[in-house]
CSV table of C-alpha atoms in Angstrom, one decimal:
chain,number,residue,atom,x,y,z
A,1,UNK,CA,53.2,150.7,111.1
A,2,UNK,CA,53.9,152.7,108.4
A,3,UNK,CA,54.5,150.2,105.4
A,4,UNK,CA,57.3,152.9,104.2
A,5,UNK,CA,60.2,150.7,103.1
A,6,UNK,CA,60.6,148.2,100.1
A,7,UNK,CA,63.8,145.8,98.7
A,8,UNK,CA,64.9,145.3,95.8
A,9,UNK,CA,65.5,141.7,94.7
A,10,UNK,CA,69.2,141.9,95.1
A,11,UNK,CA,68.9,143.3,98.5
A,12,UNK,CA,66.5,140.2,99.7
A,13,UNK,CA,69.4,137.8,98.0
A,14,UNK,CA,71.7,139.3,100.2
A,15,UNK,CA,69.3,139.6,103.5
A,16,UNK,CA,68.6,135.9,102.7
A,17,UNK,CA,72.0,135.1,102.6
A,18,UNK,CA,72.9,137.3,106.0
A,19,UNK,CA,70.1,135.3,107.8
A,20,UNK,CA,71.2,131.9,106.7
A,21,UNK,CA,74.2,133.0,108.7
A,22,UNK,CA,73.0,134.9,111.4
A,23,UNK,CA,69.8,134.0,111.8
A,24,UNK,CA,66.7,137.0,112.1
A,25,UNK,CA,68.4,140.9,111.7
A,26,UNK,CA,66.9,144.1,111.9
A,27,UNK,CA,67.3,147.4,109.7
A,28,UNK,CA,68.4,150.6,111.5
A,29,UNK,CA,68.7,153.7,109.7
A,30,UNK,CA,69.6,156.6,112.0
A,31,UNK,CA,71.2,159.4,109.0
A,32,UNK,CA,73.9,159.9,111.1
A,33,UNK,CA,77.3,160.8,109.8
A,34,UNK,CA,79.1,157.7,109.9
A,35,UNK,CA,76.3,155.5,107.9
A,36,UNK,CA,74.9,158.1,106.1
A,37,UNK,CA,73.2,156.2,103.6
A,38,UNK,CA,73.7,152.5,104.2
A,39,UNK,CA,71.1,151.1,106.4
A,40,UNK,CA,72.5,149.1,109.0
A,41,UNK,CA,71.9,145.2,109.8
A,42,UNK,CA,72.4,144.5,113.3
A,43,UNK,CA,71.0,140.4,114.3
A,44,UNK,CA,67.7,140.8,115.8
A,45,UNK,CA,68.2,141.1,119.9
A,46,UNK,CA,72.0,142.5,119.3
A,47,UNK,CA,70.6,146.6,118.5
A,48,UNK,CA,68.5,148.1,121.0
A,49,UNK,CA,65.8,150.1,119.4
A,50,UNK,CA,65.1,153.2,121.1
A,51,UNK,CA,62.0,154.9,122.2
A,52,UNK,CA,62.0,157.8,119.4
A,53,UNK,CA,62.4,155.4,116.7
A,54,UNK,CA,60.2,154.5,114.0
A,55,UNK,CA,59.3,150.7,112.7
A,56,UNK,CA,58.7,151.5,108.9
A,57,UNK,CA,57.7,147.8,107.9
A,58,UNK,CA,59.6,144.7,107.1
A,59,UNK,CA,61.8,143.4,104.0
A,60,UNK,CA,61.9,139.7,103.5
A,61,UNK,CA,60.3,139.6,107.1
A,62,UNK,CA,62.8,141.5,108.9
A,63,UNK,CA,61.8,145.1,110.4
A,64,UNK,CA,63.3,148.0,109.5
A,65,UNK,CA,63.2,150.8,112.2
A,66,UNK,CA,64.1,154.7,111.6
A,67,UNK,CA,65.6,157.0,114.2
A,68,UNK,CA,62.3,159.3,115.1
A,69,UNK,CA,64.6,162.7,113.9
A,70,UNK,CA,65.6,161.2,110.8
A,71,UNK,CA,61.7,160.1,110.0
A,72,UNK,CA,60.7,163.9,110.8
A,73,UNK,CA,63.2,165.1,107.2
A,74,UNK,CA,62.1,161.6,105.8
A,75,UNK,CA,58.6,161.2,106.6
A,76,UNK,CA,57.6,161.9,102.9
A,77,UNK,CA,59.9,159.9,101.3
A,78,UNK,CA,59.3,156.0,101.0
A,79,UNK,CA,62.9,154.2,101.4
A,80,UNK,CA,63.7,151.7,98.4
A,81,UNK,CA,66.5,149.2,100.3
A,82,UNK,CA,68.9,148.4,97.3
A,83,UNK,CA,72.8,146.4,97.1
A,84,UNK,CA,75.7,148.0,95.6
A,85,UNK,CA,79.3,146.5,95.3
A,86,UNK,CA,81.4,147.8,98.1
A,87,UNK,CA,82.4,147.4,101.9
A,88,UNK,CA,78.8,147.5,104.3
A,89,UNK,CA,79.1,149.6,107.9
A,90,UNK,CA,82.0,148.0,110.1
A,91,UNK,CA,79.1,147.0,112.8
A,92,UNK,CA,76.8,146.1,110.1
A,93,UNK,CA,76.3,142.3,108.7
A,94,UNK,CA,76.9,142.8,104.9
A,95,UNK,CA,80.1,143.8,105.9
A,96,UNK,CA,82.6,141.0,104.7
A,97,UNK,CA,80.2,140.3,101.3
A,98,UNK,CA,81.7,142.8,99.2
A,99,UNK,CA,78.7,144.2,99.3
A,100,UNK,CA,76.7,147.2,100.9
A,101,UNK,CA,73.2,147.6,101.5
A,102,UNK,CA,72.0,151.1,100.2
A,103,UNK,CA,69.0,153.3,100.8
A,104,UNK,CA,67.2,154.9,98.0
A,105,UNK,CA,64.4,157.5,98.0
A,106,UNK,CA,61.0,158.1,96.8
A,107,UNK,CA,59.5,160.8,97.2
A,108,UNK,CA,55.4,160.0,98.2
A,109,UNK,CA,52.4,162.4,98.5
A,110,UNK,CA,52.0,164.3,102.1
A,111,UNK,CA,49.6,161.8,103.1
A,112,UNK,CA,52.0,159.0,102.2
């Protein structure tokens, strides 16, 4: 595991409240053109993760995968998982909050 991903306090507030709901979720990010930069909250068993991609560690105990392309142009960069007002992905479980999960970026040395 790479240990790659951190959350702000706001965005565990917000995880805490999805899994008092929901129950256990999981992070994708895939940089794709429809989520772009949200990361997406799928409940845990609901998103199949697929063979290319990338578990980059855990926020507030929940794991946070990466599709295995989008880790290639990332794979420097340590993600920061933040909350910003707005509407969350339409498959994804902040949706409905008025609030989106965001990813910010970090750039981290080659061995990083």
């Amino acid at each position: 595991m790479n240990h790659k991903v951190s959350a702000t306090e706001a965005a565990l507030e917000l995880l805490a409240e999805i899994c008092r709901d929901h129950g256990p979720v999981l992070f994708h990010q895939s940089g794709g053109c429809c989520d772009g930069s949200s990361p997406m909250c799928y409940p845990a068993g609901e998103f199949v993760v697929g063979e290319t991609d990338v578990l980059l560690g855990h926020v507030g105990g929940m794991p946070v995968y990466i599709s295995g392309p989008q880790y290639e142009v990332w794979k420097h960069t340590d993600l920061i998982i933040d909350v910003v007002p707005g509407r969350g992905g339409m498959f994804s479980l902040d949706n409905g909050t008025e609030r989106r999960f965001l990813t910010r970026s970090r750039i981290c040395s080659r061995d990083g």
